[in-house]
Short mmCIF file of C-alpha atoms and ligand atoms in Angstrom, two decimals:
data_model
loop_
_atom_site.label_atom_id
_atom_site.label_comp_id
_atom_site.label_asym_id
_atom_site.label_seq_id
_atom_site.Cartn_x
_atom_site.Cartn_y
_atom_site.Cartn_z
CA MET A 29 -22.36 9.66 14.15
CA ASP A 30 -22.76 13.03 11.85
CA ILE A 31 -25.09 14.85 13.95
CA LEU A 32 -26.60 17.26 10.84
CA SER A 33 -27.51 14.25 8.46
CA GLY A 34 -27.50 11.50 10.69
CA VAL A 35 -25.33 9.65 8.68
CA ARG A 36 -23.32 6.85 10.85
CA PHE A 37 -20.04 6.93 9.10
CA PRO A 38 -18.31 10.04 7.04
CA ILE A 39 -18.75 10.28 3.75
CA ASP A 40 -15.75 9.26 1.20
CA GLU A 41 -16.14 10.70 -2.11
CA SER A 42 -12.82 9.40 -3.37
CA ASP A 43 -13.46 6.40 -6.43
CA ARG A 44 -9.64 5.60 -5.23
CA LYS A 45 -9.05 4.12 -2.36
CA PRO A 46 -5.95 3.25 -0.25
CA LEU A 47 -4.75 -0.13 0.16
CA GLY A 48 -4.09 -0.45 3.94
CA ARG A 49 -1.20 1.65 4.68
CA THR A 50 0.49 0.92 2.01
CA GLY A 51 0.43 4.20 -0.08
CA GLU A 52 -0.64 2.28 -2.82
CA GLU A 53 -4.46 3.00 -4.31
CA LEU A 54 -7.40 0.70 -5.43
CA PRO A 55 -10.70 1.38 -7.85
CA ALA A 56 -13.25 1.72 -5.58
CA ILE A 57 -14.98 -0.93 -7.69
CA GLY A 58 -13.40 -4.45 -8.81
CA ILE A 59 -14.87 -7.35 -10.12
CA GLY A 60 -15.13 -10.63 -8.54
CA THR A 61 -15.07 -14.02 -10.15
CA TYR A 62 -16.90 -16.77 -8.23
CA GLY A 63 -19.52 -18.85 -9.94
CA ILE A 64 -18.71 -17.84 -13.45
CA ARG A 65 -20.61 -19.52 -16.13
CA ASP A 66 -19.30 -18.50 -19.59
CA TYR A 67 -15.34 -18.17 -19.38
CA ARG A 68 -15.28 -16.56 -22.58
CA ALA A 69 -17.80 -13.74 -21.77
CA ALA A 70 -15.95 -12.90 -18.64
CA GLU A 71 -13.05 -12.69 -19.94
CA GLU A 72 -13.81 -10.23 -22.54
CA ALA A 73 -16.28 -8.54 -19.22
CA LEU A 74 -12.78 -8.61 -17.32
CA THR A 75 -11.06 -7.11 -19.78
CA HIS A 76 -13.38 -4.69 -20.11
CA ALA A 77 -13.68 -3.39 -16.49
CA VAL A 78 -9.57 -3.49 -16.23
CA GLU A 79 -9.41 -1.24 -19.42
CA LEU A 80 -12.11 1.20 -17.66
CA GLY A 81 -9.77 1.28 -14.34
CA MET A 82 -11.66 -1.02 -12.48
CA ASN A 83 -8.88 -3.11 -12.02
CA LEU A 84 -8.88 -5.00 -9.02
CA VAL A 85 -9.75 -8.46 -9.63
CA ASP A 86 -10.80 -10.90 -7.11
CA THR A 87 -10.52 -14.77 -7.19
CA ALA A 88 -9.36 -17.88 -4.86
CA GLU A 89 -8.07 -21.54 -5.45
CA MET A 90 -11.53 -22.71 -4.46
CA TYR A 91 -13.56 -20.91 -7.37
CA ASP A 92 -14.14 -23.74 -9.83
CA SER A 93 -11.75 -25.63 -8.79
CA GLY A 94 -8.75 -23.23 -10.21
CA ARG A 95 -10.53 -22.20 -13.64
CA ALA A 96 -11.61 -18.81 -12.16
CA GLU A 97 -7.34 -18.51 -11.45
CA GLU A 98 -6.56 -19.70 -14.59
CA LEU A 99 -9.48 -17.11 -15.87
CA VAL A 100 -7.78 -14.01 -14.31
CA GLY A 101 -4.61 -15.46 -15.31
CA ARG A 102 -5.63 -15.57 -18.91
CA VAL A 103 -6.91 -11.49 -18.44
CA ALA A 104 -3.63 -10.38 -17.40
CA ARG A 105 -1.71 -11.72 -20.06
CA ARG A 106 -4.04 -9.26 -22.26
CA VAL A 107 -3.96 -6.28 -20.33
CA GLY A 108 -0.15 -6.51 -19.29
CA ARG A 109 0.63 -7.72 -15.63
CA ASP A 110 1.20 -4.11 -14.20
CA ASN A 111 -2.33 -3.05 -15.15
CA ILE A 112 -4.28 -5.30 -12.75
CA PHE A 113 -4.40 -5.83 -9.20
CA ILE A 114 -4.90 -9.42 -8.62
CA VAL A 115 -6.44 -10.65 -5.23
CA THR A 116 -6.26 -14.00 -4.52
CA LYS A 117 -7.42 -16.28 -1.46
CA LEU A 118 -6.16 -19.70 -0.13
CA MET A 119 -8.54 -22.03 1.81
CA PRO A 120 -7.96 -22.17 5.47
CA ASN A 121 -6.78 -25.61 5.80
CA ARG A 122 -3.70 -24.63 3.90
CA PHE A 123 -2.83 -22.55 7.31
CA VAL A 124 -2.04 -25.91 9.55
CA GLU A 125 1.55 -25.93 8.39
CA CYS A 126 3.03 -23.13 6.03
CA SER A 127 4.53 -25.22 3.94
CA GLU A 128 1.32 -26.35 2.46
CA THR A 129 0.66 -22.56 2.35
CA MET A 130 3.52 -22.15 0.09
CA ARG A 131 2.64 -25.43 -1.78
CA ALA A 132 -1.29 -24.24 -2.32
CA ALA A 133 -0.10 -20.70 -3.40
CA GLN A 134 3.01 -22.30 -5.40
CA ALA A 135 -0.59 -24.17 -7.29
CA SER A 136 -2.36 -20.56 -7.39
CA LEU A 137 0.21 -18.69 -9.31
CA ARG A 138 0.66 -21.72 -11.49
CA ARG A 139 -2.71 -21.58 -12.37
CA LEU A 140 -2.65 -17.64 -12.66
CA GLY A 141 0.99 -17.83 -14.74
CA LEU A 142 2.22 -15.73 -12.45
CA ASP A 143 5.45 -15.47 -10.67
CA ALA A 144 3.51 -13.16 -7.49
CA VAL A 145 -0.13 -11.77 -6.71
CA ASP A 146 -0.56 -8.71 -5.69
CA LEU A 147 -2.68 -9.45 -2.48
CA VAL A 148 -3.40 -13.07 -0.85
CA LEU A 149 -5.83 -13.73 1.87
CA ILE A 150 -7.30 -16.32 4.10
CA HIS A 151 -10.68 -17.22 2.73
CA TRP A 152 -11.93 -17.79 6.22
CA PRO A 153 -10.27 -18.22 9.60
CA ASN A 154 -9.14 -21.67 10.71
CA PRO A 155 -10.40 -22.12 14.05
CA SER A 156 -8.47 -24.91 15.13
CA VAL A 157 -5.26 -23.10 14.17
CA PRO A 158 -4.13 -19.88 16.43
CA ILE A 159 -4.85 -16.61 14.28
CA HIS A 160 -1.00 -15.66 14.96
CA LEU A 161 0.13 -19.21 12.75
CA GLN A 162 -2.13 -18.21 10.10
CA VAL A 163 -0.55 -14.81 9.77
CA ARG A 164 2.80 -15.87 10.09
CA CYS A 165 2.71 -18.52 7.02
CA LEU A 166 0.48 -15.49 5.39
CA GLU A 167 3.70 -13.63 5.98
CA ARG A 168 5.90 -16.38 4.75
CA LEU A 169 4.42 -15.88 1.16
CA VAL A 170 5.67 -12.24 0.77
CA ASP A 171 9.01 -13.32 2.44
CA ALA A 172 9.13 -15.88 -0.45
CA GLY A 173 8.13 -13.42 -3.33
CA MET A 174 4.71 -14.88 -3.99
CA ALA A 175 2.35 -12.18 -2.75
CA ARG A 176 2.80 -8.22 -2.10
CA TYR A 177 0.20 -8.09 0.58
CA ILE A 178 -1.25 -10.42 2.96
CA GLY A 179 -4.82 -9.74 4.28
CA VAL A 180 -7.76 -11.84 5.39
CA SER A 181 -11.24 -12.91 4.78
CA ASN A 182 -14.57 -13.57 6.90
CA PHE A 183 -12.83 -12.24 9.77
CA ASP A 184 -14.61 -10.47 12.32
CA ALA A 185 -13.59 -7.19 14.56
CA ASP A 186 -11.63 -9.25 17.07
CA GLN A 187 -10.27 -11.88 14.74
CA LEU A 188 -8.82 -8.99 12.57
CA ALA A 189 -7.63 -7.49 15.68
CA GLU A 190 -5.77 -10.60 16.83
CA ALA A 191 -4.55 -11.08 13.26
CA ILE A 192 -3.34 -7.36 13.25
CA ILE A 193 -1.17 -7.56 16.43
CA SER A 194 0.48 -10.93 15.22
CA THR A 195 2.01 -9.52 12.20
CA LYS A 196 6.14 -9.34 12.51
CA ARG A 197 6.83 -8.25 9.10
CA HIS A 198 3.80 -7.45 6.55
CA GLU A 199 0.73 -5.44 7.46
CA ILE A 200 -2.73 -6.79 7.05
CA VAL A 201 -3.96 -4.57 4.64
CA ALA A 202 -7.37 -5.90 3.52
CA ASP A 203 -10.03 -7.77 5.18
CA GLN A 204 -12.86 -9.27 2.98
CA VAL A 205 -16.37 -9.48 4.35
CA LYS A 206 -19.79 -9.80 3.20
CA TYR A 207 -21.27 -6.28 3.09
CA SER A 208 -24.18 -4.75 0.67
CA PRO A 209 -27.05 -2.08 1.74
CA LEU A 210 -29.13 -5.32 2.69
CA ASP A 211 -26.56 -6.66 5.02
CA ARG A 212 -24.90 -4.08 6.69
CA ARG A 213 -23.72 -6.29 10.31
CA VAL A 214 -20.34 -5.24 9.39
CA GLU A 215 -21.33 -1.83 10.29
CA ASN A 216 -21.76 -2.51 13.79
CA ARG A 217 -18.14 -3.08 14.75
CA LEU A 218 -16.14 -4.03 11.93
CA LEU A 219 -16.26 -0.75 9.80
CA ALA A 220 -14.51 0.85 12.61
CA ALA A 221 -12.20 -1.35 13.36
CA CYS A 222 -10.67 -1.33 9.95
CA MET A 223 -10.95 2.50 9.67
CA GLU A 224 -9.34 2.86 13.13
CA HIS A 225 -6.36 0.36 11.98
CA GLY A 226 -6.22 1.78 8.01
CA VAL A 227 -7.55 -1.73 6.84
CA THR A 228 -9.10 -1.85 3.40
CA LEU A 229 -12.71 -3.38 3.56
CA GLN A 230 -13.54 -5.61 0.48
CA ALA A 231 -17.11 -5.68 0.30
CA TYR A 232 -18.08 -8.94 -1.65
CA THR A 233 -21.65 -10.20 -2.20
CA PRO A 234 -22.46 -6.36 -2.64
CA LEU A 235 -25.40 -7.10 -4.86
CA GLU A 236 -26.93 -9.82 -2.66
CA ARG A 237 -26.30 -12.29 -6.04
CA GLY A 238 -29.15 -10.00 -8.18
CA ALA A 239 -31.72 -9.26 -5.68
CA VAL A 240 -30.82 -5.53 -4.68
CA ALA A 241 -31.86 -4.92 -8.48
CA SER A 242 -35.24 -6.03 -7.35
CA ASN A 243 -35.22 -3.89 -3.82
CA THR A 244 -38.58 -1.57 -3.94
CA ILE A 245 -36.59 1.20 -2.17
CA LEU A 246 -33.11 1.08 -3.77
CA ILE A 247 -35.49 1.01 -6.89
CA LYS A 248 -37.22 4.18 -5.73
CA ILE A 249 -34.08 5.86 -4.51
CA ALA A 250 -32.57 4.94 -7.68
CA GLN A 251 -35.18 6.90 -9.93
CA ARG A 252 -34.41 10.16 -8.24
CA TYR A 253 -30.80 9.93 -9.39
CA GLY A 254 -31.60 8.77 -12.80
CA LYS A 255 -29.28 5.59 -11.81
CA THR A 256 -30.08 1.90 -11.17
CA PRO A 257 -30.70 0.17 -7.77
CA VAL A 258 -27.42 -1.69 -8.60
CA GLN A 259 -25.38 1.53 -8.67
CA VAL A 260 -27.06 2.89 -5.80
CA ALA A 261 -26.14 -0.06 -3.82
CA LEU A 262 -22.85 0.07 -5.04
CA ASN A 263 -22.37 4.06 -4.67
CA TYR A 264 -23.50 3.50 -1.01
CA LEU A 265 -20.92 1.10 -0.20
CA ILE A 266 -18.11 3.18 -1.71
CA SER A 267 -19.20 6.06 0.28
CA ARG A 268 -17.76 4.41 3.12
CA PRO A 269 -14.19 5.28 4.35
CA GLY A 270 -11.83 2.68 2.90
CA VAL A 271 -14.45 0.75 1.34
CA VAL A 272 -13.98 -1.34 -1.98
CA ALA A 273 -16.73 -3.30 -3.57
CA ILE A 274 -16.03 -6.11 -5.62
CA PRO A 275 -19.52 -7.15 -7.31
CA LYS A 276 -19.11 -10.05 -9.94
CA THR A 277 -20.55 -9.94 -13.51
CA GLU A 278 -19.61 -11.73 -16.73
CA ARG A 279 -21.45 -9.25 -18.96
CA VAL A 280 -20.05 -6.16 -20.35
CA GLU A 281 -22.86 -4.12 -19.96
CA ARG A 282 -22.90 -4.82 -16.36
CA VAL A 283 -19.74 -3.71 -16.22
CA GLU A 284 -20.59 -0.51 -17.57
CA GLU A 285 -23.10 -0.14 -15.06
CA PHE A 286 -20.78 -0.59 -12.19
CA ARG A 287 -18.55 2.16 -13.37
CA GLY A 288 -21.53 4.16 -13.72
CA ALA A 289 -21.90 3.85 -9.76
CA MET A 290 -18.84 6.07 -9.57
CA GLY A 291 -18.26 9.49 -10.23
CA TRP A 292 -21.24 11.03 -8.01
CA ARG A 293 -22.24 9.96 -4.38
CA LEU A 294 -25.79 9.87 -2.55
CA ASP A 295 -27.15 12.23 -0.81
CA LYS A 296 -26.70 12.23 2.81
CA ALA A 297 -30.42 11.90 3.66
CA ASP A 298 -30.49 8.77 1.12
CA ILE A 299 -27.85 7.15 2.67
CA SER A 300 -29.20 7.76 6.28
CA LEU A 301 -32.53 6.48 4.59
CA ILE A 302 -30.92 2.97 3.42
CA GLU A 303 -29.55 2.81 6.98
CA ARG A 304 -32.56 3.39 8.89
CA LEU A 305 -34.55 0.79 6.53
CA PHE A 306 -32.12 -2.09 6.04
N1 LIG B 416 -14.05 -13.64 0.36
C1 LIG B 416 -15.57 -14.65 0.47
O1 LIG B 416 -16.01 -15.50 1.25
C2 LIG B 416 -16.06 -14.42 -0.59
C3 LIG B 416 -17.80 -15.15 -0.85
C4 LIG B 416 -18.27 -14.74 -1.78
C5 LIG B 416 -18.25 -13.84 -2.59
N2 LIG B 416 -16.57 -13.41 -2.88
C6 LIG B 416 -16.23 -12.63 -4.15
O2 LIG B 416 -17.03 -11.55 -4.27
C7 LIG B 416 -17.82 -11.37 -5.61
C8 LIG B 416 -18.72 -11.07 -5.61
O3 LIG B 416 -19.91 -11.58 -4.90
P1 LIG B 416 -20.97 -12.82 -5.61
O4 LIG B 416 -20.63 -12.71 -6.54
O5 LIG B 416 -21.23 -13.47 -4.03
O6 LIG B 416 -22.69 -11.47 -5.52
P2 LIG B 416 -22.72 -10.60 -5.95
O7 LIG B 416 -21.13 -9.52 -6.68
O8 LIG B 416 -23.11 -9.55 -4.83
O9 LIG B 416 -23.73 -11.02 -7.63
C9 LIG B 416 -23.07 -11.50 -8.55
C10 LIG B 416 -24.43 -11.93 -8.99
O10 LIG B 416 -25.13 -10.63 -9.76
C11 LIG B 416 -25.55 -10.49 -10.88
N3 LIG B 416 -25.55 -9.44 -11.44
C12 LIG B 416 -24.44 -9.00 -11.48
N4 LIG B 416 -25.12 -7.45 -11.99
C13 LIG B 416 -26.14 -7.26 -11.94
C14 LIG B 416 -27.07 -6.33 -12.47
N5 LIG B 416 -27.15 -5.33 -12.78
N6 LIG B 416 -28.74 -7.01 -12.13
C15 LIG B 416 -28.94 -7.96 -11.71
N7 LIG B 416 -28.07 -9.31 -11.48
C16 LIG B 416 -26.65 -8.89 -11.50
C17 LIG B 416 -24.22 -11.49 -11.57
O11 LIG B 416 -25.06 -12.42 -13.01
P3 LIG B 416 -23.91 -12.36 -13.98
O12 LIG B 416 -22.23 -12.30 -14.25
O13 LIG B 416 -24.91 -12.65 -14.97
O14 LIG B 416 -24.08 -10.35 -14.46
C18 LIG B 416 -24.04 -12.49 -10.42
O15 LIG B 416 -24.96 -13.71 -10.82
C19 LIG B 416 -17.34 -13.00 -5.77
O16 LIG B 416 -17.58 -12.96 -7.17
C20 LIG B 416 -15.93 -13.29 -5.51
O17 LIG B 416 -15.12 -12.77 -5.88
C21 LIG B 416 -16.16 -13.65 -1.60
#
């Protein structure tokens, strides 16, 4: 606790965030690909995001039955593979047997048109497989050259701790979880656990599917900065150490809006206002 301001976590002023303890950095804001309606528009929006430096793109094998991965592959070919950091997620039922994990990853890579993704996550924990076995299958993907890094998604603090101690060859670099100013449950334990273990927290549904845009308190705060409530919501999240937000849009103008969430920070007083209100 910051005694002077009441802010619960130290404020991170940087718009580049460490990826776990890899020594690599990610932009504080990347783009998600769930629920795309217009794939042509989305390709333009994602390409624009990468060109603006928001080159972290999140997808999953289950998004639109693989169509989202195909889209990300097209974007990667447009911008150049080395200019984009691609995260994909495999379904928990793929982790019953590592051979099935490998098959699913191969199918994802085929859709993406790539030899390897940058980061592969298990989409949520499989309750019927011990966590150490899920981690073993993730590690195999790196051993096989299909992914550069591994991580988890929707793991709580205890599940994350178990995953971390289960690793033998490759570290867990990220936990992708729901986090927005209107849903701050991760601040109870998980955020501190990520900070302690050097794990990047990827905040999904950071805009509450658009609901932050009409929140009267966020609107009021935004007016003081000449910003939008969406920019305030994203800024709140990236003010946290090790937190990267992955809002989704398929519109170029909203990509621009996301960019405007970086390069400045909310005052401590406004951060603590949000902490106290929601
Ligand atoms: N690991 C997991 O289990 C998990 C779960 C959910 C999501 N995710 C990832 O996280 C990403 C983001 O989460 P999300 O898609 O659930 O929700 P979100 O980013 O909170 O919201 C996306 C929605 O908000 C709209 N939106 C974007 N900018 C806006 C603005 N300025 N004003 C009003 N509405 C706006 C978008 O519409 P437009 O496209 O029309 O702009 C879209 O419908 C996903 O795409 C996915 O990659 C992961």
